[in-house]
Coordinates of C-alpha atoms in Angstrom, one line a residue:
Chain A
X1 CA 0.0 0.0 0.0
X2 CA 1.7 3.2 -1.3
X3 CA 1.6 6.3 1.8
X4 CA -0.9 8.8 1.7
X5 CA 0.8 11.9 0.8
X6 CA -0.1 15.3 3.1
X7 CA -0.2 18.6 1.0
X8 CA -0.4 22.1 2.3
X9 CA -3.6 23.8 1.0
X10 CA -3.8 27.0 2.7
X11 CA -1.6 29.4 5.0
X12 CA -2.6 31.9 7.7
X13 CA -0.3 33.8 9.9
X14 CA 0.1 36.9 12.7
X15 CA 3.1 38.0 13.1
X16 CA 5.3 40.8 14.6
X17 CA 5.9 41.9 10.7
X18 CA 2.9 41.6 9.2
X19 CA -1.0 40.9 10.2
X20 CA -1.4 38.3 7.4
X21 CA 1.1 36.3 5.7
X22 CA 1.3 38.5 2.4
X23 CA 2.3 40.9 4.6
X24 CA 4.8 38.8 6.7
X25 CA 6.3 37.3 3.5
X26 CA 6.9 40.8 1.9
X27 CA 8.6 41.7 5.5
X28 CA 11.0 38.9 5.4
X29 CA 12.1 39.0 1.9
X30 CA 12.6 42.9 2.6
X31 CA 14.7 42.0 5.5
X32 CA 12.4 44.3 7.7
X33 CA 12.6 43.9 12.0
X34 CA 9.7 43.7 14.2
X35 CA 11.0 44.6 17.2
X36 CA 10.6 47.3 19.6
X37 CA 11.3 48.8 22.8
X38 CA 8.6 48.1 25.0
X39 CA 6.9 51.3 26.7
X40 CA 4.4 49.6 29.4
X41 CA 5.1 50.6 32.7
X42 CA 5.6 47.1 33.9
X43 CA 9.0 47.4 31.7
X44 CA 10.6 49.8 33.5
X45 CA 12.6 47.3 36.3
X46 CA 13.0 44.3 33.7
X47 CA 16.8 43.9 32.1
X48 CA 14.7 43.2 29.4
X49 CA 12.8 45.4 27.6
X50 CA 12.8 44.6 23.7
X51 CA 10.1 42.3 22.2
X52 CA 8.6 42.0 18.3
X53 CA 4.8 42.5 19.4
X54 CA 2.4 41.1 16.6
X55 CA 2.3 43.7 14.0
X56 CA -1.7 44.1 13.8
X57 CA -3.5 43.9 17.1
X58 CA -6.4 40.8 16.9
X59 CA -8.9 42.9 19.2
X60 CA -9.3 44.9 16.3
X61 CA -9.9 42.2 13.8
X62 CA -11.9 39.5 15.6
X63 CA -15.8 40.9 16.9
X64 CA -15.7 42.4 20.3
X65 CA -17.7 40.0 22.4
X66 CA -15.5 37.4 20.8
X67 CA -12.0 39.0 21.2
X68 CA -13.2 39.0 24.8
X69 CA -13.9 35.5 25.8
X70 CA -10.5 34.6 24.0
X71 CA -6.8 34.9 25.4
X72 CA -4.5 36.5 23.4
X73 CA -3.0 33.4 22.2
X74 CA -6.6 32.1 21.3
X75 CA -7.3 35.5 19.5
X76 CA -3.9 35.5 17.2
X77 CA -5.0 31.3 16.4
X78 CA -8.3 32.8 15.6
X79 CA -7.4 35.0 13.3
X80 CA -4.8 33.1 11.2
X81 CA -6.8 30.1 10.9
X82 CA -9.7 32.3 9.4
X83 CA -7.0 33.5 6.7
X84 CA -6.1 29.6 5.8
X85 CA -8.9 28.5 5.8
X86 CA -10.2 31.2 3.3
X87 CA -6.7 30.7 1.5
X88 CA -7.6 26.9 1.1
X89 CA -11.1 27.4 -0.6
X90 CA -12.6 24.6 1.6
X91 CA -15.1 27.7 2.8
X92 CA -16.9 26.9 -0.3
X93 CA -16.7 23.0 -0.6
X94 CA -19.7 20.9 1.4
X95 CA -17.4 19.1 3.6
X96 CA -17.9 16.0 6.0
X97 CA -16.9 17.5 9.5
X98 CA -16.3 14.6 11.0
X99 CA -13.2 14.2 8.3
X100 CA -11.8 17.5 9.6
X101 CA -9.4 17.8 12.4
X102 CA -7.6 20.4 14.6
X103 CA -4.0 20.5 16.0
X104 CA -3.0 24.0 17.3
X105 CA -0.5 24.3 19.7
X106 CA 1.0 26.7 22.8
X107 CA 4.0 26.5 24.4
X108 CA 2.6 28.5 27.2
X109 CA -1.2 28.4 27.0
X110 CA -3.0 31.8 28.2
X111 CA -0.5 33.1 30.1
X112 CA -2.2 36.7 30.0
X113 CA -5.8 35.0 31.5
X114 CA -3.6 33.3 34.0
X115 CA -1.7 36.7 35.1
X116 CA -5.2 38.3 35.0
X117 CA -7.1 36.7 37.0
X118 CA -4.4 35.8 39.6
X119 CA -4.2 40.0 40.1
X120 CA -8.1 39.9 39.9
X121 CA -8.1 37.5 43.2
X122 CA -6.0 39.8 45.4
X123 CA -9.9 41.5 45.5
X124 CA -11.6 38.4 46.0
X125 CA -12.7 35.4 44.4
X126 CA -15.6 36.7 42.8
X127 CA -13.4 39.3 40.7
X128 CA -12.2 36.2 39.1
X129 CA -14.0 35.6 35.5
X130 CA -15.8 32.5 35.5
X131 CA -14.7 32.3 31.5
X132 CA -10.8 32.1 33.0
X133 CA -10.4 28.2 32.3
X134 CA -11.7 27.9 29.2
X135 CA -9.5 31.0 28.4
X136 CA -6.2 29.9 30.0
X137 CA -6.2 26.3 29.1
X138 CA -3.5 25.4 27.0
X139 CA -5.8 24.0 24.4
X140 CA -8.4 27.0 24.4
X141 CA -6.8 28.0 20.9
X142 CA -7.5 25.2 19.5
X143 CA -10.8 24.3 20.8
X144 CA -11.9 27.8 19.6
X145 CA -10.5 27.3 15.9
X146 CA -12.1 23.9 16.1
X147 CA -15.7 25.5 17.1
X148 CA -15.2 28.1 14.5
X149 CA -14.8 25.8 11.9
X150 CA -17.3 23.0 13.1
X151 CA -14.6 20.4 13.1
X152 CA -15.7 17.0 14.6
X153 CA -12.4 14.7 14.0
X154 CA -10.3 15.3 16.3
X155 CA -8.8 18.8 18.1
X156 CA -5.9 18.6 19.8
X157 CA -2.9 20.7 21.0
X158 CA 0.7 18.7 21.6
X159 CA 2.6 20.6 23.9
X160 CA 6.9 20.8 23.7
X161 CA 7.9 24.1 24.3
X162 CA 9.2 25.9 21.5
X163 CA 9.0 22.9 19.1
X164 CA 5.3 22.6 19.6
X165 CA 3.7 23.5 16.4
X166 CA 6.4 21.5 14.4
X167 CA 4.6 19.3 16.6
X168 CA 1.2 19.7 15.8
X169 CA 1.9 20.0 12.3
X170 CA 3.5 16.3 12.6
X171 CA 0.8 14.5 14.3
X172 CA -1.8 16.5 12.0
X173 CA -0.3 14.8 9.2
X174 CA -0.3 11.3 11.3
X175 CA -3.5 11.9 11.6
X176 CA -4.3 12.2 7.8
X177 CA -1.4 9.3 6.8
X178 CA -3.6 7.4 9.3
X179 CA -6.8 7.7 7.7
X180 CA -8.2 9.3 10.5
X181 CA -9.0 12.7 8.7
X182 CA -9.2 14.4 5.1
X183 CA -8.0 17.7 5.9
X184 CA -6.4 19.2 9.6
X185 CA -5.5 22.7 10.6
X186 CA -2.6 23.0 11.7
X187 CA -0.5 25.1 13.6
X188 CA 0.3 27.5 16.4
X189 CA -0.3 30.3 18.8
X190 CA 1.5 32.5 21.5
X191 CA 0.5 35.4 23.2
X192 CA 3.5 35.7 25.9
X193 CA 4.8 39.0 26.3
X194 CA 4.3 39.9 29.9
X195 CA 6.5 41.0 32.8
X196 CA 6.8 37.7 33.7
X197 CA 8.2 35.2 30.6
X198 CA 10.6 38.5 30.0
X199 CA 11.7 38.3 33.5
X200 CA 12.0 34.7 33.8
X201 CA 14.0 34.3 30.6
X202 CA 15.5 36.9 31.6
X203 CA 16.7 35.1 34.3
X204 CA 17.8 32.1 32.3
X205 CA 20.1 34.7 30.7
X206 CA 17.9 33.4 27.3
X207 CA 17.3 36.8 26.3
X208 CA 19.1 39.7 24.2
X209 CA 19.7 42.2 26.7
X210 CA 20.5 44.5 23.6
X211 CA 17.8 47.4 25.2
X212 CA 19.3 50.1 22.9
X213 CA 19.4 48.4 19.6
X214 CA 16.1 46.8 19.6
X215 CA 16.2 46.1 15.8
X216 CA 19.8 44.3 16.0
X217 CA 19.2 42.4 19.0
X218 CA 18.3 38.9 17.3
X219 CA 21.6 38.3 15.7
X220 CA 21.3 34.6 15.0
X221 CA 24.5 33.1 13.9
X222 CA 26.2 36.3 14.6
X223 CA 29.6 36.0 16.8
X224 CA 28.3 38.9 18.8
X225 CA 24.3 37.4 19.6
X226 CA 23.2 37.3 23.3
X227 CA 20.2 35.8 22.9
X228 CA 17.1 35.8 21.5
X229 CA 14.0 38.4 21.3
X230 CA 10.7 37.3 22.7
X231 CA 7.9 37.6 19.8
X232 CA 4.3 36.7 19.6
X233 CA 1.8 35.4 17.1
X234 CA 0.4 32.5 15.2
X235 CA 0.7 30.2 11.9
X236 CA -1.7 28.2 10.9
X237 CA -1.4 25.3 7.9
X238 CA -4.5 23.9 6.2
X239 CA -2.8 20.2 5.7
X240 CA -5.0 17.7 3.4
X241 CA -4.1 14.8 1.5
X242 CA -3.7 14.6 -1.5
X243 CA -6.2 12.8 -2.9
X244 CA -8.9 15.0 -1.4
X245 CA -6.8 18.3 -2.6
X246 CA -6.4 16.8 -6.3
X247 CA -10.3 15.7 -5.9
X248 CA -11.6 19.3 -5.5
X249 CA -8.5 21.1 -7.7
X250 CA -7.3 22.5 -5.1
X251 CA -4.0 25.0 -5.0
X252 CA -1.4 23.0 -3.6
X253 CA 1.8 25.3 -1.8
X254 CA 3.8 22.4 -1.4
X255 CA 3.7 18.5 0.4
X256 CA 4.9 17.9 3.4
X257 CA 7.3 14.4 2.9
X258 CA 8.0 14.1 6.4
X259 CA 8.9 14.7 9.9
X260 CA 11.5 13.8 11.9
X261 CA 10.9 13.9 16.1
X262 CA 13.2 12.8 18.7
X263 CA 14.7 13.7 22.3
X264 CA 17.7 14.9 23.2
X265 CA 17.5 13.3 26.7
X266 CA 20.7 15.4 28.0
X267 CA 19.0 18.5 29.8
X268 CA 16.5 20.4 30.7
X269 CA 17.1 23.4 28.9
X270 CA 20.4 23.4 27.6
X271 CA 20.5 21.7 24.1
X272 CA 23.4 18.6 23.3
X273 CA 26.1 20.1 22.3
X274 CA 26.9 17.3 19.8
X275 CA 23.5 17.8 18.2
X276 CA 22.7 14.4 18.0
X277 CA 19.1 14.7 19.0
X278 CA 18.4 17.4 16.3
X279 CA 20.8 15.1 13.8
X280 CA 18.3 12.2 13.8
X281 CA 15.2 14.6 13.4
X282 CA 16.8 15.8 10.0
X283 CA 17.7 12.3 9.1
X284 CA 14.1 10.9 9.9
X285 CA 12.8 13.4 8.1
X286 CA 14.5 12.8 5.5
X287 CA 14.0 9.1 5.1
X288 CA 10.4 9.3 5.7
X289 CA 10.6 11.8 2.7
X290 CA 12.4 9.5 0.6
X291 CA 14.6 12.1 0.4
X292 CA 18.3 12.0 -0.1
X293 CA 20.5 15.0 1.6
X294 CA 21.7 16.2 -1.7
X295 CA 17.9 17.2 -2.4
X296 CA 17.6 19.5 0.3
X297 CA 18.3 23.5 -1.3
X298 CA 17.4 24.9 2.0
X299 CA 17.0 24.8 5.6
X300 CA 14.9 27.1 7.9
X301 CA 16.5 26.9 11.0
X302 CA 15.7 27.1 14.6
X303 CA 18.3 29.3 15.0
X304 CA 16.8 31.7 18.1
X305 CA 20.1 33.2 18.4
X306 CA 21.3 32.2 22.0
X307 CA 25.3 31.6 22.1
X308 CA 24.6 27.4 22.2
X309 CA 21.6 26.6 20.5
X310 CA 23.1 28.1 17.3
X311 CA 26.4 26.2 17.4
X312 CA 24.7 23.2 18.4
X313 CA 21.6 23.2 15.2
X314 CA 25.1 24.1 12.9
X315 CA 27.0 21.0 14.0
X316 CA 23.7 18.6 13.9
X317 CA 23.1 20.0 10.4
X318 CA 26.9 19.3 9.2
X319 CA 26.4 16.0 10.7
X320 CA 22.8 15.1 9.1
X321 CA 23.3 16.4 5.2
X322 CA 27.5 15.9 5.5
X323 CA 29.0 17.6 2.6
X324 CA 25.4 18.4 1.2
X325 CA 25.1 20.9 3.8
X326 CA 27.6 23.0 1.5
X327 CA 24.7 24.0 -1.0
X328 CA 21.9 24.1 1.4
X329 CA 20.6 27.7 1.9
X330 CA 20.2 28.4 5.3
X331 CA 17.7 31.2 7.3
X332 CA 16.8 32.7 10.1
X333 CA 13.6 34.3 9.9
X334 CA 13.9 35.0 14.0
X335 CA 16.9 37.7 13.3
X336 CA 13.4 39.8 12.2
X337 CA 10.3 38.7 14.2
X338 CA 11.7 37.0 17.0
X339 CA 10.8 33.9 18.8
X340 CA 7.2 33.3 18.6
X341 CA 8.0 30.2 21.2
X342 CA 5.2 27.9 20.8
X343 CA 4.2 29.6 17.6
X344 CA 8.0 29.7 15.9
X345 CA 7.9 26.2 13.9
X346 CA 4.3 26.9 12.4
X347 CA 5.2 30.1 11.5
X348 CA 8.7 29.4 10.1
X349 CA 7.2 26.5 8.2
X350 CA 4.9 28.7 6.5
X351 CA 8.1 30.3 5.4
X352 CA 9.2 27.6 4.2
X353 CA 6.6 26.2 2.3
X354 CA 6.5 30.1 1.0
X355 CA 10.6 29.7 -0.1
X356 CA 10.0 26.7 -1.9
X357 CA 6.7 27.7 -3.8
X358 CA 8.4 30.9 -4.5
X359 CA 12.1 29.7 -5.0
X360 CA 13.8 32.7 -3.0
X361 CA 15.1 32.2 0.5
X362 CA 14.2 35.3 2.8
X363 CA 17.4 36.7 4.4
X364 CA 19.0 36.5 7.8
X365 CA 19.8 40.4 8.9
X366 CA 22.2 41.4 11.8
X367 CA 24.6 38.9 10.6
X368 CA 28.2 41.1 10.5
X369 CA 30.3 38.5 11.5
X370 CA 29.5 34.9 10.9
X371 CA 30.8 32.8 14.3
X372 CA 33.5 30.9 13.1
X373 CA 31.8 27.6 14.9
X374 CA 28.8 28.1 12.5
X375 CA 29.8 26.0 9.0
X376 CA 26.5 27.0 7.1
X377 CA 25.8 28.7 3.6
X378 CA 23.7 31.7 5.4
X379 CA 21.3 34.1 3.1
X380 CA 22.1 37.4 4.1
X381 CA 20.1 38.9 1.3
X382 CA 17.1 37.0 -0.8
X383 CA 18.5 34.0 -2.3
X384 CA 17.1 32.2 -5.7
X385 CA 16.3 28.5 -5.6
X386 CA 17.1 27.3 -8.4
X387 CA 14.2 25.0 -11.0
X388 CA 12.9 21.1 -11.1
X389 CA 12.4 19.5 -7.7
X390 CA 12.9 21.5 -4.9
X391 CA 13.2 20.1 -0.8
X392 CA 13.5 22.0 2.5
X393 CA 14.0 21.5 6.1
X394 CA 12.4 23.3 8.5
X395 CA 13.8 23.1 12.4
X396 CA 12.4 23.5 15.6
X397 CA 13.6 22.3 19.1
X398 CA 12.3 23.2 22.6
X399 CA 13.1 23.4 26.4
X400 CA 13.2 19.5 27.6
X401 CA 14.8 18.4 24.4
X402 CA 12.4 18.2 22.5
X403 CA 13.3 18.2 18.1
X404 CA 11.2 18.3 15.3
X405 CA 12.2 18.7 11.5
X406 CA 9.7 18.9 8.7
X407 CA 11.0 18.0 5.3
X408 CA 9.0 19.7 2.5
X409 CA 9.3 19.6 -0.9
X410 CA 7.7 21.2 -3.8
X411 CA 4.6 19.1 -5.6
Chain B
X1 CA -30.0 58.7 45.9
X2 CA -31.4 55.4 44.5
X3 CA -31.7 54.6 40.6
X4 CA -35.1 54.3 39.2
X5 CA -36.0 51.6 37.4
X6 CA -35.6 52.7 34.2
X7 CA -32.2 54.1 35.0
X8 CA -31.6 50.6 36.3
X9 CA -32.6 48.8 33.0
X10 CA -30.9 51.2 31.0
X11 CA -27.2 50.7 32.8
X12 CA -27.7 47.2 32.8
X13 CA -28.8 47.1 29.1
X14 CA -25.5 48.5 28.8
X15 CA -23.7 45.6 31.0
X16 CA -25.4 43.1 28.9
X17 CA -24.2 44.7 25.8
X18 CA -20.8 44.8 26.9
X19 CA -20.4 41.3 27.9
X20 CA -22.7 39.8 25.4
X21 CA -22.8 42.1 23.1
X22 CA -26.8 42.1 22.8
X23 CA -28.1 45.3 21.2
X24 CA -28.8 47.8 24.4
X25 CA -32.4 48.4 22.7
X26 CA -33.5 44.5 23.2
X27 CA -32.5 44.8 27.0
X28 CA -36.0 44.6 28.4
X29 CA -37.9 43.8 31.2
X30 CA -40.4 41.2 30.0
X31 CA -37.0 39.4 28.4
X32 CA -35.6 36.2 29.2
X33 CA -31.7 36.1 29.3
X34 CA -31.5 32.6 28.3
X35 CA -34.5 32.5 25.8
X36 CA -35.0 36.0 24.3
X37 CA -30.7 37.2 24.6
X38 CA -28.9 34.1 24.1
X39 CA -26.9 34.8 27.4
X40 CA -25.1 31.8 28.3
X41 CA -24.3 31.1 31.9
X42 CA -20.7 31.9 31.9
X43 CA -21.8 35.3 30.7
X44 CA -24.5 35.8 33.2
X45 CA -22.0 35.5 35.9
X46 CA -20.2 38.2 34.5
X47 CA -23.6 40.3 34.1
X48 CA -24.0 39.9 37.7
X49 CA -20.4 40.5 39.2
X50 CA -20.0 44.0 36.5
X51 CA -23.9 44.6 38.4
X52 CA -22.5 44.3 41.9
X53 CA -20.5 47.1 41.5
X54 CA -22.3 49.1 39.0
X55 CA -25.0 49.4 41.6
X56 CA -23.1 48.6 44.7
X57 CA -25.0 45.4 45.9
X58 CA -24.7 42.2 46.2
X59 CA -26.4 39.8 44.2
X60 CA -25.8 36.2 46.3
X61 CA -25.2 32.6 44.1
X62 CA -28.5 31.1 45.3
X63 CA -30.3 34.3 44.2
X64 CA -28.8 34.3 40.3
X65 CA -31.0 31.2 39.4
X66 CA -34.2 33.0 39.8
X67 CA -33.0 36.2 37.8
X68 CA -34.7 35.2 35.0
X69 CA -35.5 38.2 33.1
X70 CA -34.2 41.4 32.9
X71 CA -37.6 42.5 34.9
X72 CA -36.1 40.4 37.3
X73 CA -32.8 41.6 37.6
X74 CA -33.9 44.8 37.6
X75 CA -36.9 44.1 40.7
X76 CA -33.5 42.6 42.9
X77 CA -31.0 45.3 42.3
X78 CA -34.0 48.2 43.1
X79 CA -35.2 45.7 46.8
X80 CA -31.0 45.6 47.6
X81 CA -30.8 49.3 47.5
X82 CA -33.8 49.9 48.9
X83 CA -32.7 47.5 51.5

């Protein structure tokens, strides 16, 4: 029995430089930062106080009563799955719900609701909104997406730190290669930037501390990064097989030929130096692809720009595509919006899919000097892919060692 | 000095618009919450903590059950000032 192939049929996406993903593909190509110095008062002791907020605020965009009963995360999920799923054209195709799944994910859940309500009971318990679970549960985005689109197979919300929507966009397409579902919406949301993630990562010494500069302060790759830059946002992925997208001539972006997830089991939060973990998501990846490293033209890396992880994602791809690595294009689309933690991979995948269909890789800014531990072919301006058969890699990896690649390749 | 009970309607017309976003003109006495407004419990809770303070009274657990129409709501919050 041959595999059931998973095609991507529709993109949505918030982001710190664009509300939509016209707008955040334009932004990347052009190179353009989405960071800022933050101005709340709550700033003002933090040794942090640079962040890429979304560019378009979802308040304005989703109806008022809605917007309310939704976190933030829940509101950016909200408004980039309405964007694929008018992208895909299913709006206008009579569809069997129960064929039609969900998997959204959070790295942190509805952190704001949480921080909220926690200030709300210093008055009492009955300040306390009785809509603050369904609001700060960690799979409230994707219920909601799943209620907006009346999808009855399945919602669901894996959780792995910054590698979680590589994660949901994985099982989504278990879930099709399973037979479970025709189509799933894929993805994920974050909504994190509060005193308190700042000041906690802060703490970590995670962060750029690069107050001054906010636009240079995600350096990935660079010898002088100091971490990364907190964004916020969502991508969203309408996934389908591809038999159903053929069936109803559907525009098909790209397929996704496989994923790669494993554990580092080293640390908590400190990746393996070696890389191995990472190495053997690219190489699964690849081989559930049927792809060869000599196909792969580009890699979007995880690259968040803290002083390890980058060394470490360089040295697990040298090790995964060996010499192929040479003419493999690599990114980092987080040197302009930032880390969009449980967010990043969906997001970043979307560029992906977008570098492929368009064959141009976006740049990587705020490189000025390459660390000399890095041995990668780094865009530092657009980048032509070249014709025929095109393949990509897209990394994420997360706090508890968690790594997922995505191979996709061009259909 | 105590609200009348138009006044009373008329702010919390405005509390249900807020939360539920029900047109402030449809907030009347003879309606039902549930039936006529489509306000779900989760929202009603909210009606009746943003009327505690809009009005400065409290409006117990047990006593929410039997607010069943704005007329109601609006009978209680006039009785607990009174009161």
């Amino acid at each position: 029995m041959s595999k059931t192939r998973v095609v991507i049929t529709g993109l949505g996406a918030t982001t710190p430089v664009g509300g939509d993903v016209a707008s955040t593909w334009e932004a990347l190509l052009a190179g353009r930062s989405g960071a800022k110095l933050l101005t709340a008062d709550w700033v003002e002791e933090l040794p942090v106080k640079i962040a890429a907020p979304a560019a378009v605020e979802p308040t304005e965009i989703i109806e008022r009563v809605k917007a309310r009963r939704l976190d933030r995360n829940a509101q950016f999920a909200v408004v980039a799955a309405r964007e694929a799923w008018a992208d895909s054209g299913l709006a206008d195709v009579e569809l069997d719900k129960t064929r039609l799944g969900v998997s959204i994910a959070t790295g942190i859940g509805g952190l704001l609701t949480t921080l909220t309500n926690y200030d709300a009971l210093r008055n009492g318990p009955r300040r306390v909104s009785p809509l603050a679970i369904p609001m700060l549960m960690p799979n409230s985005a994707a219920a909601n997406v799943g209620l907006e689109l009346g999808a009855l197979a399945g919602v669901r919300t894996p959780v792995s730190a910054c590698a979680s929507s590589n994660d949901a966009i994985a099982l989504a397409a278990d879930q099709l290669q399973l037979g479970r579902a025709d189509i799933v919406v894929a993805g994920g949301a974050e909504g994190s930037i509060a005193g308190l993630p700042l000041a906690a990562f802060g703490q970590m010494m995670a962060l750029s501390r690069r107050n001054d500069e906010p636009e240079r302060a995600s350096r990935p790759w660079d010898a002088d990064r100091d971490g990364f830059l907190l964004g916020e946002g969502a991508g969203i992925l309408v996934l389908e097989t591809y038999e159903h997208a053929v069936a109803r001539g559907a525009k098909i972006y790209a397929e996704l030929a496989g994923s790669g997830i494993t554990a580092d089991g080293h640390d908590i939060v400190q990746p393996d130096p070696a890389g191995s973990g990472a190495e053997r998501a690219m190489l699964m990846a690849l081989q559930e692809g049927d792809l060869a490293a000599d196909d792969i033209v580009h890699i979007n890396a995880h690259a968040t720009s803290t002083p390890a992880g980058d060394v470490a994602e360089s040295v697990a791809i040298r090790k995964a595509l060996g010499s192929a690595a040479d003419r493999a294009v690599a990114t980092a689309p987080k040197s302009m919006f930032g880390h969009l933690l449980g967010a990043a991979g969906a997001v970043e995948s979307i560029a992906t899919v977008l570098a492929l269909h368009h064959r141009v890789v976006p740049p990587t800014i705020n490189l000025d000097k390459q660390d000399d531990a890095v041995e990668l072919d780094i865009a530092t301006e657009q980048r032509k892919l070249g014709d025929g058969d095109l393949a990509a890699l897209n990394n994420s990896f997360g706090f508890g060692g968690h790594n997922v690649a995505l191979a996709f390749k061009t259909v | 000095m105590m609200a009348s009970t138009e006044e009373i309607r008329s702010s919390l017309a405005e509390i249900v618009n807020e939360i539920a976003g029900i047109p402030v003109e449809d907030v009347q006495l003879d309606k039902s919450f549930t039936d006529d407004l489509d306000v779900d419990s989760l929202s009603m809770v909210e009606v009746v903590v943003a009327a505690e303070e809009k009005f400065s009274v409290k409006i117990p657990d047990d006593e929410v059950k039997n607010l069943k129409t704005v007329g109601d709501a609006v009978a209680f919050i006039e009785r607990a000032q009174n009161g």
